[in-house]
Amino acid sequence: MKIPKEWWLEIGDLQIMPMPRHRPVPRRPPWIIILVSLVCVLLIGAYIYPPGQLEACYFFSSSTCSSFRKWLPPSFVKVFTDDEIAARVVVRDILTMPSIQSKNPKIAFMFLTPGSLPFEKLWEKFFLGHEERFSIYVHASMEKPKHVSPLFMDRDIHSKQVVWGKISMVDAEKRLLANALQDADNQHFILLSESCVPLHNFDYVYNYLMDTNVSFIDCFEDPGPHGTGRYLDNMLPEIEKKDWRKGAQWFSMKRQHALLVLADSLYYLKFKNFCKPGMERRNCYSDEHYLPTLFHMIDPSGIANWSVTYVDWSERKWHPKSYRAHDVTFELLRNITSIDVSVHVTSGDKEMVLQRPCLWNGEKRPCYLFARKFNLETLENMMQYLSNYTI
Ligand SMILES: *[C@@H]1O[C@H](CO)[C@@H](O)[C@H](O)[C@H]1NC(C)=O
Ligand SMILES: *[C@@H]1O[C@H](CO)[C@@H](O)[C@H](O)[C@H]1NC(C)=O
Ligand SMILES: *[C@@H]1O[C@H](CO)[C@@H](O)[C@H](O)[C@H]1NC(C)=O
């Protein structure tokens, strides 16, 4: 549908200068001009946005639109809702904003725990000597923690109850992020549990996170029953089945991404309203699907797709391996710290093992900075390990 150029210009003139001085004043009544202009706008609209693209659907009747849809690939017919358009501009602008240049960039260590932290002494050892480069936040969801290290005193934030798998878990993560974002020096935000231990010294962790532009958010596509099988049609139109992702909740993210998590209500509300673990046909888990799906949709190249917190699922039980004192040997820790391939296993009968090298700024590096789940009884071994291990 090509509009001849001359005709276009003529009509354009008519629109812009209805009464040009060097021509006689046209005798045509104004409604003709309005009508011709309208037709012109419609034609230009149809020309600029060929049928099938979203905007064309505002110009054509819905039946015309659905007949276009039949023969167009599905990706061409995505019509954004008002909320999506709003969400997309917010996301785009936050992602392209220059980051706040802090003279004293810090990492926020955010502990999500039911109560007291069994490894406070270990963390204290990890932090000592680096006071200007970290801040600590503790969200204790069940009971007020008894702190043994001065570094952890008065670092509890206002907390609420957390139920595993439910939206309250995401709410606690957002509460931690909001508190940590108050400090403009915080540039990177790590979520840790009470059973997490550091695998390297502070400098190594600091440089690993600060010298790259990505967030370490675990994210993969699991076509099985515990992945895509948990997708709900209620997520439409904003979240399509092909965008559904899964991953462990223990993230570490840069400041822009932390802001995005707080700015998002569109996708968050989908999970809050429709993911109800335990209810039939509502059985999805916000803590495993919300952040991976969100970041897969809004900034896929900005995330590393693995978590820097190691966990051992190799026993294939409902819970990952929980390390006891006798498990924690130099050999075990050397094994964990030398892993440089991230592994994801899909669920169901057609189990697939997805392996990807851990690429840090394009080069292969060990994947993990922290590990879980460690029992309190491993504290002594870990203290020894951390003093002997220098990187
Ligand atoms: C991160 O991105 C900024 C802006 O694009 C760039 O100047 C900087 O060099 C990047 N840093 C790394 C470590 O890639
Ligand atoms: C993470 O995976 C997405 C695809 O889901 C890909 O586009 C992106 O490049 C990956 N990130 C990195 C850092 O490789
Ligand atoms: C460490 O890795 C080696 C080689 O994969 C394996 O044989 C050994 O059992 C591992 N040791 C521990 C303690 O996990």
Short mmCIF file of C-alpha atoms in Angstrom, two decimals, residues 107-367:
data_model
loop_
_atom_site.label_atom_id
_atom_site.label_comp_id
_atom_site.label_asym_id
_atom_site.label_seq_id
_atom_site.Cartn_x
_atom_site.Cartn_y
_atom_site.Cartn_z
CA ILE A 107 28.25 -4.22 49.26
CA ALA A 108 25.05 -4.85 51.19
CA PHE A 109 24.95 -8.26 52.86
CA MET A 110 21.31 -9.05 53.49
CA PHE A 111 20.58 -11.97 55.79
CA LEU A 112 17.17 -13.62 55.54
CA THR A 113 16.86 -15.80 58.65
CA PRO A 114 14.24 -17.11 61.05
CA GLY A 115 16.25 -16.00 64.11
CA SER A 116 19.83 -15.87 65.36
CA LEU A 117 22.65 -16.32 62.87
CA PRO A 118 24.79 -19.40 63.65
CA PHE A 119 27.78 -18.13 61.63
CA GLU A 120 28.08 -14.59 62.97
CA LYS A 121 31.58 -15.27 64.27
CA LEU A 122 32.64 -16.59 60.89
CA TRP A 123 31.19 -13.60 59.09
CA GLU A 124 32.86 -11.28 61.58
CA LYS A 125 36.17 -12.81 60.68
CA PHE A 126 35.31 -12.37 57.01
CA PHE A 127 34.37 -8.69 57.44
CA LEU A 128 37.03 -7.48 59.88
CA GLY A 129 39.42 -4.98 58.38
CA HIS A 130 37.00 -3.94 55.60
CA GLU A 131 34.65 -1.76 57.64
CA GLU A 132 34.19 0.90 54.99
CA ARG A 133 33.16 -1.49 52.24
CA PHE A 134 30.13 -3.39 53.47
CA SER A 135 26.86 -2.97 55.29
CA ILE A 136 24.77 -5.63 56.99
CA TYR A 137 20.99 -6.02 57.14
CA VAL A 138 19.18 -8.77 59.02
CA HIS A 139 15.57 -9.78 58.40
CA ALA A 140 14.62 -12.19 61.18
CA SER A 141 11.18 -13.52 60.41
CA MET A 142 10.46 -15.55 63.54
CA GLU A 143 12.35 -14.37 66.59
CA LYS A 144 14.63 -11.51 67.49
CA PRO A 145 18.22 -12.66 66.93
CA LYS A 146 20.78 -12.70 69.73
CA HIS A 147 23.84 -11.14 68.18
CA VAL A 148 27.31 -12.20 69.26
CA SER A 149 29.29 -9.94 66.95
CA PRO A 150 29.30 -6.13 67.33
CA LEU A 151 29.16 -5.89 63.51
CA PHE A 152 25.65 -7.36 63.63
CA MET A 153 24.33 -5.28 66.55
CA ASP A 154 21.45 -2.96 65.60
CA ARG A 155 21.39 -4.26 62.05
CA ASP A 156 17.95 -5.91 62.35
CA ILE A 157 15.34 -4.38 60.07
CA HIS A 158 11.60 -4.35 60.68
CA SER A 159 10.52 -7.89 59.75
CA LYS A 160 7.42 -9.91 59.08
CA GLN A 161 6.62 -13.58 58.97
CA VAL A 162 7.93 -15.50 55.97
CA VAL A 163 6.43 -18.68 54.55
CA TRP A 164 8.63 -20.66 52.21
CA GLY A 165 7.40 -20.58 48.64
CA LYS A 166 4.87 -17.85 49.24
CA ILE A 167 4.89 -14.21 48.26
CA SER A 168 5.88 -13.26 51.83
CA MET A 169 9.36 -14.51 50.92
CA VAL A 170 9.56 -12.05 48.03
CA ASP A 171 8.17 -9.35 50.33
CA ALA A 172 11.00 -9.99 52.79
CA GLU A 173 13.54 -9.74 49.95
CA LYS A 174 12.01 -6.43 48.86
CA ARG A 175 12.04 -5.16 52.46
CA LEU A 176 15.75 -5.95 52.69
CA LEU A 177 16.43 -4.27 49.34
CA ALA A 178 14.48 -1.15 50.33
CA ASN A 179 16.42 -0.83 53.59
CA ALA A 180 19.75 -1.40 51.88
CA LEU A 181 18.96 1.03 49.03
CA GLN A 182 18.61 3.82 51.59
CA ASP A 183 22.40 3.87 51.76
CA ALA A 184 23.52 5.41 48.46
CA ASP A 185 26.95 3.83 48.86
CA ASN A 186 25.53 0.33 48.50
CA GLN A 187 26.19 -0.75 44.93
CA HIS A 188 25.64 -4.47 45.12
CA PHE A 189 23.11 -6.45 47.16
CA ILE A 190 23.55 -10.05 48.26
CA LEU A 191 20.83 -12.20 49.75
CA LEU A 192 22.10 -14.83 52.20
CA SER A 193 20.49 -17.32 54.55
CA GLU A 194 21.49 -18.26 58.07
CA SER A 195 23.08 -21.46 56.74
CA CYS A 196 25.33 -19.66 54.20
CA VAL A 197 29.09 -19.44 54.63
CA PRO A 198 31.70 -17.44 52.69
CA LEU A 199 34.12 -19.46 50.54
CA HIS A 200 36.68 -16.71 49.88
CA ASN A 201 38.11 -13.72 51.66
CA PHE A 202 36.48 -10.32 51.54
CA ASP A 203 38.65 -8.78 48.83
CA TYR A 204 38.02 -11.67 46.47
CA VAL A 205 34.23 -11.41 46.96
CA TYR A 206 34.24 -7.63 46.70
CA ASN A 207 36.21 -7.56 43.46
CA TYR A 208 34.27 -10.45 41.94
CA LEU A 209 30.97 -8.60 42.38
CA MET A 210 32.06 -5.01 41.84
CA ASP A 211 34.24 -5.50 38.77
CA THR A 212 31.43 -6.77 36.60
CA ASN A 213 28.20 -5.29 35.32
CA VAL A 214 25.91 -8.24 35.77
CA SER A 215 23.70 -9.46 38.56
CA PHE A 216 24.07 -13.06 39.62
CA ILE A 217 20.49 -14.20 39.38
CA ASP A 218 19.89 -17.89 38.86
CA CYS A 219 17.71 -18.45 35.81
CA PHE A 220 16.96 -21.39 33.52
CA GLU A 221 14.16 -22.92 31.52
CA ASP A 222 12.82 -26.14 32.95
CA PRO A 223 10.24 -27.64 30.58
CA GLY A 224 9.28 -30.24 33.20
CA PRO A 225 6.50 -30.36 35.80
CA HIS A 226 8.45 -28.30 38.37
CA GLY A 227 9.23 -25.61 35.79
CA THR A 228 6.91 -24.74 32.94
CA GLY A 229 4.44 -27.17 34.52
CA ARG A 230 3.86 -24.54 37.20
CA TYR A 231 3.02 -21.82 34.68
CA LEU A 232 -0.49 -20.42 35.05
CA ASP A 233 -2.58 -18.93 32.26
CA ASN A 234 -3.53 -16.20 34.71
CA MET A 235 -0.09 -14.76 34.03
CA LEU A 236 -1.29 -13.66 30.58
CA PRO A 237 -1.07 -11.31 28.81
CA GLU A 238 2.04 -9.94 30.46
CA ILE A 239 3.93 -13.18 31.09
CA GLU A 240 3.84 -15.75 28.34
CA LYS A 241 4.63 -19.41 28.85
CA LYS A 242 7.81 -19.12 26.79
CA ASP A 243 9.16 -16.53 29.26
CA TRP A 244 8.56 -18.63 32.38
CA ARG A 245 11.84 -19.27 34.21
CA LYS A 246 13.06 -20.87 37.39
CA GLY A 247 16.02 -20.39 39.71
CA ALA A 248 17.27 -20.43 43.27
CA GLN A 249 16.33 -17.33 45.23
CA TRP A 250 19.83 -16.53 46.60
CA PHE A 251 20.67 -13.63 44.35
CA SER A 252 23.27 -10.95 44.26
CA MET A 253 22.28 -7.89 42.25
CA LYS A 254 23.56 -4.53 41.21
CA ARG A 255 21.89 -1.32 42.31
CA GLN A 256 19.90 -0.72 39.11
CA HIS A 257 18.40 -4.18 39.35
CA ALA A 258 17.54 -3.70 43.01
CA LEU A 259 15.69 -0.51 42.03
CA LEU A 260 13.86 -2.39 39.30
CA VAL A 261 12.65 -4.98 41.80
CA LEU A 262 11.17 -2.21 43.92
CA ALA A 263 9.75 -0.38 40.91
CA ASP A 264 7.93 -3.42 39.55
CA SER A 265 4.33 -3.85 40.59
CA LEU A 266 2.94 -5.24 37.33
CA TYR A 267 4.71 -8.61 37.36
CA TYR A 268 4.91 -8.78 41.14
CA LEU A 269 1.12 -8.53 41.46
CA LYS A 270 0.69 -11.40 39.01
CA PHE A 271 2.68 -13.66 41.30
CA LYS A 272 1.09 -12.27 44.44
CA ASN A 273 -2.44 -12.76 43.13
CA PHE A 274 -2.09 -16.07 41.33
CA CYS A 275 0.73 -18.14 42.85
CA LYS A 276 -0.78 -19.97 45.79
CA PRO A 277 1.39 -22.97 46.65
CA GLY A 278 -0.64 -25.94 47.78
CA MET A 279 -3.79 -24.87 45.93
CA GLU A 280 -4.69 -26.96 42.92
CA ARG A 281 -3.85 -25.21 39.64
CA ARG A 282 -2.17 -22.42 41.59
CA ASN A 283 0.89 -24.39 42.58
CA CYS A 284 3.74 -22.06 41.72
CA TYR A 285 6.38 -20.67 43.99
CA SER A 286 7.04 -16.96 43.87
CA ASP A 287 10.52 -17.21 45.39
CA GLU A 288 11.64 -19.64 42.65
CA HIS A 289 9.97 -18.05 39.66
CA TYR A 290 9.37 -14.33 40.16
CA LEU A 291 12.89 -12.88 39.89
CA PRO A 292 14.17 -15.32 37.22
CA THR A 293 11.10 -14.67 35.05
CA LEU A 294 11.17 -10.92 35.64
CA PHE A 295 14.84 -10.51 34.73
CA HIS A 296 14.62 -12.92 31.83
CA MET A 297 11.93 -10.63 30.43
CA ILE A 298 13.35 -7.20 31.23
CA ASP A 299 17.15 -7.58 31.11
CA PRO A 300 18.26 -11.07 30.01
CA SER A 301 21.79 -10.07 29.13
CA GLY A 302 22.19 -8.22 32.45
CA ILE A 303 22.10 -11.41 34.51
CA ALA A 304 24.66 -14.18 34.74
CA ASN A 305 22.00 -16.93 34.98
CA TRP A 306 23.70 -18.60 37.93
CA SER A 307 23.74 -17.85 41.64
CA VAL A 308 27.06 -17.26 43.40
CA THR A 309 25.76 -19.34 46.31
CA TYR A 310 26.58 -23.02 45.94
CA VAL A 311 24.17 -25.70 47.05
CA ASP A 312 24.37 -29.45 46.55
CA TRP A 313 21.22 -31.05 45.12
CA SER A 314 23.04 -34.19 43.97
CA GLU A 315 21.24 -36.39 46.50
CA ARG A 316 18.01 -35.65 44.59
CA LYS A 317 15.90 -35.20 47.70
CA TRP A 318 13.38 -32.53 48.59
CA HIS A 319 16.10 -30.70 50.49
CA PRO A 320 19.66 -30.02 49.42
CA LYS A 321 22.57 -31.64 51.21
CA SER A 322 23.11 -30.19 54.65
CA TYR A 323 26.78 -30.33 55.68
CA ARG A 324 27.81 -31.76 59.08
CA ALA A 325 31.10 -31.21 60.87
CA HIS A 326 32.77 -34.32 59.42
CA ASP A 327 31.83 -33.28 55.85
CA VAL A 328 33.67 -30.00 56.02
CA THR A 329 37.20 -30.76 54.93
CA PHE A 330 39.75 -28.81 53.00
CA GLU A 331 39.07 -31.15 50.08
CA LEU A 332 35.34 -30.40 50.06
CA LEU A 333 35.93 -26.66 50.05
CA ARG A 334 38.59 -26.94 47.40
CA ASN A 335 36.15 -28.95 45.29
CA ILE A 336 33.40 -26.36 45.66
CA THR A 337 35.66 -23.39 45.00
CA SER A 338 37.06 -24.93 41.85
CA ILE A 339 33.70 -25.52 40.14
CA ASP A 340 33.58 -23.34 37.03
CA VAL A 341 30.53 -24.79 35.30
CA SER A 342 26.97 -24.09 36.40
CA VAL A 343 24.64 -27.06 36.31
CA HIS A 344 20.86 -27.06 36.09
CA VAL A 345 18.79 -30.22 36.07
CA THR A 346 15.31 -30.16 34.58
CA SER A 347 12.42 -31.93 36.28
CA GLY A 348 10.26 -34.83 35.16
CA ASP A 349 10.86 -38.03 33.22
CA LYS A 350 12.92 -36.42 30.48
CA GLU A 351 15.54 -35.19 32.88
CA MET A 352 18.17 -33.01 31.22
CA VAL A 353 21.42 -31.74 32.69
CA LEU A 354 22.16 -28.25 31.42
CA GLN A 355 25.77 -27.19 31.83
CA ARG A 356 27.25 -23.80 31.10
CA PRO A 357 30.68 -22.43 31.85
CA CYS A 358 30.66 -19.61 34.43
CA LEU A 359 31.83 -16.68 32.34
CA TRP A 360 32.89 -13.64 34.31
CA ASN A 361 33.43 -10.66 31.97
CA GLY A 362 33.82 -13.26 29.24
CA GLU A 363 36.45 -15.40 30.94
CA LYS A 364 35.89 -18.71 32.70
CA ARG A 365 36.06 -18.29 36.48
CA PRO A 366 34.97 -20.29 39.52
CA CYS A 367 31.21 -19.84 39.97
#
